[in-house]
Amino acid sequence: MKFFVSALFINLVLGLLNSYAGPKPTPPIKKMAGIEKSLFGKFPDGRDADLFTLRNAAGMTVKITNYGGYIVSMTAPDKSGNFEDIILGMPTFADYLKGTPSLGPIIGRFGNRIGGAKFTLDGKEYVLAANNRGNQIHGGRVGFDKKLWNATPVDGDQPMLKLTYTSPDGEEGYPGTLSVQVAYTLQKDNSLRITYQAVSDKPTVINLTNHAYFNLSGMKRDVLGYELMIKANSFLPTDASQIPTGAIEPVKGTPFDFTKPTVVGARINDTTNIQIKYGSGYDHCWVLDGPTNKLRLGATVHDPESGRLMTMYTTEPGVQVYTANHLNGLKGKEGVAYTKRFGICLETQHFPDSPNKPNFPSTVLRPGETYRSITVYHFSAK
């Protein structure tokens, strides 16, 4: 009986001590959907470049800077539910200022190449800045990827970042004052939706895209083992400087046939095909099936090891698939070396050199018209 009372007394004392031991630790609060702004870095002239973190309730995050509209990072779950960064990017703002091989920015005024760095519109020739073997690529020497855009964050369960930039008449040789808006929206279903709009006060040409390099393994492996499907029965062959010849050729019977899921590395080094030789692998525009100006399935990329699946939808007539053939070991985030074929780009767009190819879909934008384009990258796992 004495022991029973003592034990009871001890338990009572312990209970009282616990009740006065101070507040219990607060369980971690799950991050809710929304958008946050932080300082990314400063220009030499003192201007700020900001970093915007978009987050959805499922746990996916996308980080975008208003310098060049770069997608700095993006997380997506693997088949075990683990979120990892799947976008090639640089560690600091200073690294972006030094210049990158287009690791995720907005590309404009004209994505891809314009042959001879010139074109004729309404009988007048326009000479552009040549920055690629006598041609122009990705908007010239100081394209949209090197501009500080005005940013408007829009909070909510599907956070959005609106970026605007006004390109003056004559910039990089292009006619017309061009007002551009690009909106990044992180959707509830783990999709990143990119919407492009533009108007011009003079006839001009325009072809906007994003140049993100995806690595669905979470930076563990190159992309050669990925399974790629492109909903396209034809592609655009090029000359040795990678300017389209104007022909539209069937993919059937060539290394460019991805009408069914096919391993990226299966035929990427088949230099008996002159197009593979010209591109040092895949760096070509596929002509997507289906009606343009309507959002439709364009391509899928699957990493069998992580299980991550990226599904791309677009309103554009084409997609330039680039397999990072010229990355040379650049040190990226977390000190990871970005080596040859460590990423894959799906650059939705009108066709390269369209201003000089009357048989290609027109890229002309006239006063009173609005350029519109939508691309969606959806992420899942299987």
Coordinates of C-alpha atoms in Angstrom, one line a residue:
M1 CA 0.0 0.0 0.0
K2 CA 2.8 2.4 0.9
F3 CA 4.5 1.7 -2.5
F4 CA 1.2 2.2 -4.4
V5 CA 0.8 5.7 -2.8
S6 CA 4.4 6.7 -3.5
A7 CA 4.1 5.7 -7.2
L8 CA 0.8 7.6 -7.5
F9 CA 2.4 10.6 -5.9
I10 CA 5.4 10.5 -8.2
N11 CA 3.2 10.3 -11.3
L12 CA 1.2 13.3 -10.1
V13 CA 4.3 15.3 -9.6
L14 CA 5.6 14.4 -13.0
G15 CA 2.3 15.4 -14.6
L16 CA 2.4 18.8 -12.9
L17 CA 6.0 19.4 -14.0
N18 CA 5.1 18.5 -17.6
S19 CA 2.2 20.9 -17.5
Y20 CA 4.5 23.8 -16.5
A21 CA 7.4 22.9 -18.7
G22 CA 6.6 25.7 -21.1
P23 CA 4.9 25.8 -24.4
K24 CA 5.1 22.7 -26.5
P25 CA 6.9 22.9 -29.8
T26 CA 4.7 24.2 -32.6
P27 CA 4.4 21.7 -35.5
P28 CA 5.9 23.1 -38.7
I29 CA 3.3 25.0 -40.8
K30 CA 2.8 23.7 -44.2
K31 CA 3.6 26.3 -46.8
M32 CA 0.5 27.4 -48.5
A33 CA 0.0 28.3 -52.2
G34 CA 1.1 31.9 -53.1
I35 CA 4.0 34.0 -54.3
E36 CA 6.8 35.6 -52.4
K37 CA 9.3 38.3 -53.5
S38 CA 12.9 38.5 -52.5
L39 CA 16.1 40.4 -53.6
F40 CA 18.0 38.3 -56.2
G41 CA 20.9 40.8 -56.7
K42 CA 21.9 44.2 -57.8
F43 CA 23.1 45.6 -61.1
P44 CA 26.3 47.6 -61.1
D45 CA 24.2 50.8 -61.5
G46 CA 22.3 49.9 -58.3
R47 CA 19.1 48.6 -59.8
D48 CA 17.5 45.6 -58.0
A49 CA 16.8 42.3 -59.7
D50 CA 14.1 40.4 -57.8
L51 CA 13.4 36.7 -57.4
F52 CA 9.8 35.5 -57.2
T53 CA 8.9 32.1 -55.6
L54 CA 5.6 30.6 -56.8
R55 CA 4.2 27.8 -54.7
N56 CA 1.1 25.6 -55.1
A57 CA -0.7 23.6 -52.4
A58 CA 0.7 20.3 -53.8
G59 CA 4.3 21.4 -52.9
M60 CA 5.6 22.4 -56.3
T61 CA 7.7 25.6 -56.4
V62 CA 9.0 27.7 -59.3
K63 CA 11.5 30.5 -58.9
I64 CA 11.6 33.2 -61.6
T65 CA 13.7 36.4 -61.8
N66 CA 12.5 39.6 -63.5
Y67 CA 16.0 39.8 -65.1
G68 CA 15.4 38.1 -68.4
G69 CA 12.4 36.2 -67.1
Y70 CA 14.7 33.3 -66.2
I71 CA 13.2 30.3 -64.6
V72 CA 15.9 29.8 -61.9
S73 CA 14.5 26.6 -60.4
M74 CA 11.5 24.3 -60.5
T75 CA 10.7 21.4 -58.3
A76 CA 8.6 18.4 -59.2
P77 CA 7.8 15.1 -57.5
D78 CA 9.2 11.7 -58.5
K79 CA 7.4 8.4 -58.4
S80 CA 8.1 8.3 -54.6
G81 CA 6.7 11.8 -54.0
N82 CA 10.2 13.4 -53.6
F83 CA 10.5 16.9 -54.8
E84 CA 13.7 17.9 -56.6
D85 CA 14.9 20.7 -58.8
I86 CA 14.5 19.9 -62.5
I87 CA 15.8 23.1 -64.1
L88 CA 19.3 23.9 -65.0
G89 CA 20.3 27.3 -63.6
M90 CA 23.0 29.3 -62.0
P91 CA 23.8 29.8 -58.3
T92 CA 23.8 33.7 -58.1
F93 CA 22.5 36.7 -59.9
A94 CA 26.1 37.7 -60.7
D95 CA 26.4 34.4 -62.7
Y96 CA 23.4 35.3 -64.8
L97 CA 24.9 38.8 -65.5
K98 CA 28.1 37.1 -66.8
G99 CA 25.9 35.3 -69.4
T100 CA 24.6 31.8 -69.7
P101 CA 23.8 29.4 -72.6
S102 CA 20.2 30.5 -72.3
L103 CA 19.5 28.6 -69.1
G104 CA 15.7 29.4 -68.9
P105 CA 15.0 32.9 -70.0
I106 CA 12.4 34.6 -72.2
I107 CA 13.7 34.7 -75.8
G108 CA 12.8 37.6 -78.1
R109 CA 12.1 39.4 -80.1
F110 CA 12.7 36.4 -82.3
G111 CA 13.4 33.0 -80.9
N112 CA 15.8 30.7 -82.8
R113 CA 17.6 31.8 -86.0
I114 CA 17.1 34.3 -88.8
G115 CA 19.3 33.6 -91.8
G116 CA 21.8 36.2 -92.8
A117 CA 20.7 38.4 -89.9
K118 CA 18.2 40.2 -92.1
F119 CA 14.7 40.0 -93.6
T120 CA 12.4 42.0 -95.8
L121 CA 9.0 43.2 -94.7
D122 CA 6.6 45.2 -96.9
G123 CA 9.5 45.8 -99.4
K124 CA 11.9 47.1 -96.8
E125 CA 15.0 45.3 -95.7
Y126 CA 15.9 45.2 -92.0
V127 CA 19.4 44.3 -91.0
L128 CA 19.7 42.7 -87.5
A129 CA 22.6 42.2 -85.1
A130 CA 24.5 39.1 -86.3
N131 CA 25.5 36.9 -83.4
N132 CA 25.6 33.3 -84.7
R133 CA 27.8 32.6 -87.7
G134 CA 26.5 35.5 -89.7
N135 CA 22.9 34.8 -88.6
Q136 CA 20.9 36.1 -85.7
I137 CA 19.9 33.8 -82.9
H138 CA 17.5 34.4 -79.9
G139 CA 16.9 38.1 -80.5
G140 CA 20.5 39.4 -81.0
R141 CA 23.3 40.5 -78.8
V142 CA 21.1 42.1 -76.2
G143 CA 17.8 40.2 -76.4
F144 CA 14.9 40.0 -74.0
D145 CA 17.0 37.6 -71.9
K146 CA 19.2 40.5 -70.9
K147 CA 16.5 43.0 -70.0
L148 CA 15.1 43.9 -66.6
W149 CA 11.4 43.4 -66.9
N150 CA 8.7 45.1 -64.8
A151 CA 7.1 42.5 -62.5
T152 CA 3.6 42.2 -61.0
P153 CA 3.1 39.3 -58.6
V154 CA -0.5 38.0 -58.4
D155 CA -1.1 36.0 -55.2
G156 CA -3.6 33.1 -54.9
D157 CA -3.9 29.3 -55.0
Q158 CA -2.6 29.6 -58.6
P159 CA 0.1 32.2 -58.2
M160 CA 1.1 34.3 -61.3
L161 CA 4.0 36.5 -62.2
K162 CA 3.3 39.1 -64.9
L163 CA 6.4 40.5 -66.6
T164 CA 6.2 43.4 -69.0
Y165 CA 8.8 45.0 -71.3
T166 CA 8.7 47.7 -74.0
S167 CA 11.2 47.1 -76.8
P168 CA 11.9 50.4 -78.6
D169 CA 11.7 50.8 -82.3
G170 CA 14.9 49.6 -83.9
E171 CA 16.2 47.6 -81.0
E172 CA 18.5 44.9 -82.3
G173 CA 17.4 46.0 -85.8
Y174 CA 13.7 45.2 -85.4
P175 CA 11.0 47.7 -86.5
G176 CA 8.3 49.0 -84.2
T177 CA 7.9 49.7 -80.6
L178 CA 6.8 46.4 -79.2
S179 CA 5.0 46.1 -75.9
V180 CA 5.3 42.6 -74.4
Q181 CA 3.7 40.7 -71.5
V182 CA 4.7 37.3 -70.4
A183 CA 2.7 35.6 -67.5
Y184 CA 4.0 32.6 -65.6
T185 CA 1.2 30.8 -63.7
L186 CA 1.8 27.8 -61.4
Q187 CA -1.4 25.8 -61.5
K188 CA -3.0 23.5 -58.9
D189 CA -2.3 20.4 -61.1
N190 CA 1.5 20.9 -61.1
S191 CA 1.5 22.7 -64.5
L192 CA 3.5 25.8 -65.4
R193 CA 1.5 27.9 -67.8
I194 CA 3.3 30.5 -69.9
T195 CA 1.2 33.1 -71.7
Y196 CA 2.7 35.5 -74.2
Q197 CA 1.1 38.7 -75.5
A198 CA 2.5 41.6 -77.6
V199 CA 1.4 44.6 -79.7
S200 CA 3.4 46.8 -82.0
D201 CA 3.0 50.3 -83.5
K202 CA 4.6 49.2 -86.8
P203 CA 4.6 46.1 -88.8
T204 CA 7.3 43.8 -87.3
V205 CA 8.1 40.1 -86.8
I206 CA 7.9 38.3 -83.5
N207 CA 8.6 34.8 -82.2
L208 CA 8.7 34.4 -78.4
T209 CA 9.6 31.3 -76.4
N210 CA 11.3 30.1 -73.2
H211 CA 14.6 28.3 -73.3
A212 CA 14.5 26.2 -70.1
Y213 CA 16.7 23.2 -69.9
F214 CA 14.9 20.3 -68.1
N215 CA 16.7 17.5 -66.2
L216 CA 13.9 15.3 -64.8
S217 CA 16.4 13.1 -62.8
G218 CA 17.0 16.0 -60.4
M219 CA 20.5 16.6 -61.7
K220 CA 21.7 13.1 -61.3
R221 CA 22.1 11.9 -64.9
D222 CA 22.1 13.2 -68.5
V223 CA 19.0 13.0 -70.7
L224 CA 20.1 10.2 -73.0
G225 CA 17.9 7.6 -71.2
Y226 CA 14.7 9.7 -71.4
E227 CA 11.8 8.5 -73.5
L228 CA 10.7 11.3 -75.8
M229 CA 7.4 11.5 -77.8
I230 CA 6.8 14.4 -80.2
K231 CA 3.4 14.7 -81.8
A232 CA 4.8 15.5 -85.2
N233 CA 5.0 13.7 -88.5
S234 CA 7.5 16.1 -90.0
F235 CA 10.4 18.4 -89.2
L236 CA 12.5 21.2 -90.7
P237 CA 15.9 20.1 -92.2
T238 CA 18.6 22.8 -92.1
D239 CA 21.8 23.8 -93.9
A240 CA 25.2 23.5 -92.2
S241 CA 24.6 26.7 -90.3
Q242 CA 21.3 25.4 -89.0
I243 CA 19.1 27.7 -91.0
P244 CA 16.0 25.8 -92.4
T245 CA 16.2 25.0 -96.1
G246 CA 12.5 25.8 -96.5
A247 CA 11.6 22.1 -96.9
I248 CA 9.3 20.2 -94.6
E249 CA 10.2 16.6 -94.5
P250 CA 8.6 13.5 -93.0
V251 CA 10.2 12.0 -89.9
K252 CA 9.3 8.4 -90.8
G253 CA 12.4 6.3 -91.3
T254 CA 14.8 8.9 -89.8
P255 CA 16.4 9.5 -86.4
F256 CA 13.7 12.3 -86.0
D257 CA 10.8 9.9 -85.7
F258 CA 9.5 10.3 -82.1
T259 CA 5.8 9.7 -83.0
K260 CA 6.0 6.9 -80.4
P261 CA 8.0 7.2 -77.1
T262 CA 11.6 6.6 -78.1
V263 CA 14.8 6.7 -76.0
V264 CA 16.6 10.1 -76.7
G265 CA 20.0 8.5 -77.0
A266 CA 19.0 5.7 -79.3
R267 CA 19.9 7.6 -82.5
I268 CA 21.4 10.9 -81.3
N269 CA 24.9 10.1 -82.6
D270 CA 23.9 8.7 -86.0
T271 CA 26.0 11.1 -88.0
T272 CA 25.3 9.1 -91.2
N273 CA 22.2 11.3 -91.1
I274 CA 23.5 14.8 -92.2
Q275 CA 20.9 16.6 -90.0
I276 CA 22.3 14.9 -86.9
K277 CA 25.7 15.9 -88.0
Y278 CA 24.7 19.6 -88.6
G279 CA 23.1 19.8 -85.1
S280 CA 25.7 17.7 -83.3
G281 CA 22.6 15.8 -82.2
Y282 CA 19.1 17.1 -81.9
D283 CA 18.7 20.9 -82.4
H284 CA 15.8 21.0 -84.9
C285 CA 12.3 22.2 -85.2
W286 CA 9.5 19.7 -85.4
V287 CA 6.2 20.6 -87.2
L288 CA 3.5 19.8 -84.6
D289 CA 0.3 18.0 -85.7
G290 CA -3.0 19.6 -85.1
P291 CA -4.5 23.1 -85.5
T292 CA -2.3 26.1 -84.5
N293 CA -3.7 28.7 -82.1
K294 CA -5.4 25.9 -80.2
L295 CA -3.8 24.5 -77.0
R296 CA -3.0 20.8 -77.8
L297 CA -0.6 18.1 -76.9
G298 CA 2.9 18.7 -78.3
A299 CA 5.3 16.3 -76.6
T300 CA 6.1 14.2 -73.6
V301 CA 9.4 13.5 -71.8
H302 CA 9.7 10.6 -69.4
D303 CA 12.6 9.7 -67.1
P304 CA 12.1 6.0 -66.3
E305 CA 14.4 6.1 -63.3
S306 CA 12.8 8.9 -61.4
G307 CA 9.4 8.3 -62.9
R308 CA 8.9 12.0 -63.7
L309 CA 6.8 12.7 -66.8
M310 CA 6.6 16.1 -68.4
T311 CA 3.8 16.7 -70.8
M312 CA 3.9 19.8 -73.0
Y313 CA 0.9 21.5 -74.6
T314 CA 1.1 24.6 -76.9
T315 CA -0.7 26.8 -79.4
E316 CA 2.5 27.1 -81.5
P317 CA 3.0 25.3 -84.8
G318 CA 6.5 24.0 -83.9
V319 CA 8.8 23.0 -81.1
Q320 CA 12.6 23.2 -81.2
V321 CA 14.0 20.3 -79.4
Y322 CA 17.6 20.8 -78.2
T323 CA 19.6 18.2 -76.3
A324 CA 22.3 20.4 -74.8
N325 CA 24.8 19.3 -77.4
H326 CA 27.2 22.2 -76.6
L327 CA 27.2 22.4 -72.8
N328 CA 30.8 22.0 -71.7
G329 CA 30.9 21.5 -67.9
L330 CA 29.6 24.9 -66.8
K331 CA 29.2 24.8 -63.0
G332 CA 25.6 25.4 -62.1
K333 CA 23.5 25.2 -58.9
E334 CA 25.0 23.1 -56.0
G335 CA 28.2 22.9 -58.0
V336 CA 26.8 20.5 -60.5
A337 CA 28.7 20.4 -63.8
Y338 CA 26.3 20.9 -66.8
T339 CA 28.0 18.7 -69.3
K340 CA 27.0 17.7 -72.8
R341 CA 23.4 16.4 -73.0
F342 CA 22.6 17.2 -69.4
G343 CA 19.4 18.9 -70.2
I344 CA 16.6 18.9 -72.9
C345 CA 14.8 22.0 -74.2
L346 CA 11.3 22.0 -75.7
E347 CA 11.2 25.6 -77.1
T348 CA 7.6 26.1 -78.5
Q349 CA 7.6 28.6 -81.3
H350 CA 7.0 29.5 -84.9
F351 CA 9.5 28.1 -87.4
P352 CA 13.1 29.5 -87.5
D353 CA 13.8 31.9 -90.3
S354 CA 10.1 32.4 -91.0
P355 CA 10.6 36.0 -92.1
N356 CA 12.6 34.7 -95.0
K357 CA 10.5 31.6 -95.8
P358 CA 7.1 32.6 -97.3
N359 CA 5.9 29.0 -97.2
F360 CA 6.3 28.9 -93.4
P361 CA 3.5 30.2 -91.0
S362 CA 3.8 34.0 -90.8
T363 CA 5.5 35.7 -87.8
V364 CA 4.4 39.2 -88.9
L365 CA 2.6 41.3 -86.3
R366 CA 0.8 44.5 -87.6
P367 CA -0.6 47.5 -85.7
G368 CA -4.0 46.7 -84.3
E369 CA -3.2 43.0 -84.0
T370 CA -2.3 41.1 -80.8
Y371 CA 0.3 38.4 -80.7
R372 CA -0.8 35.6 -78.4
S373 CA 0.9 32.3 -77.5
I374 CA 0.4 29.7 -74.7
T375 CA 2.6 26.9 -73.6
V376 CA 1.9 24.5 -70.6
Y377 CA 4.4 22.2 -69.0
H378 CA 2.6 19.6 -66.8
F379 CA 4.5 17.4 -64.4
S380 CA 3.4 14.0 -63.0
A381 CA 5.1 10.7 -62.2
K382 CA 4.6 7.1 -63.1

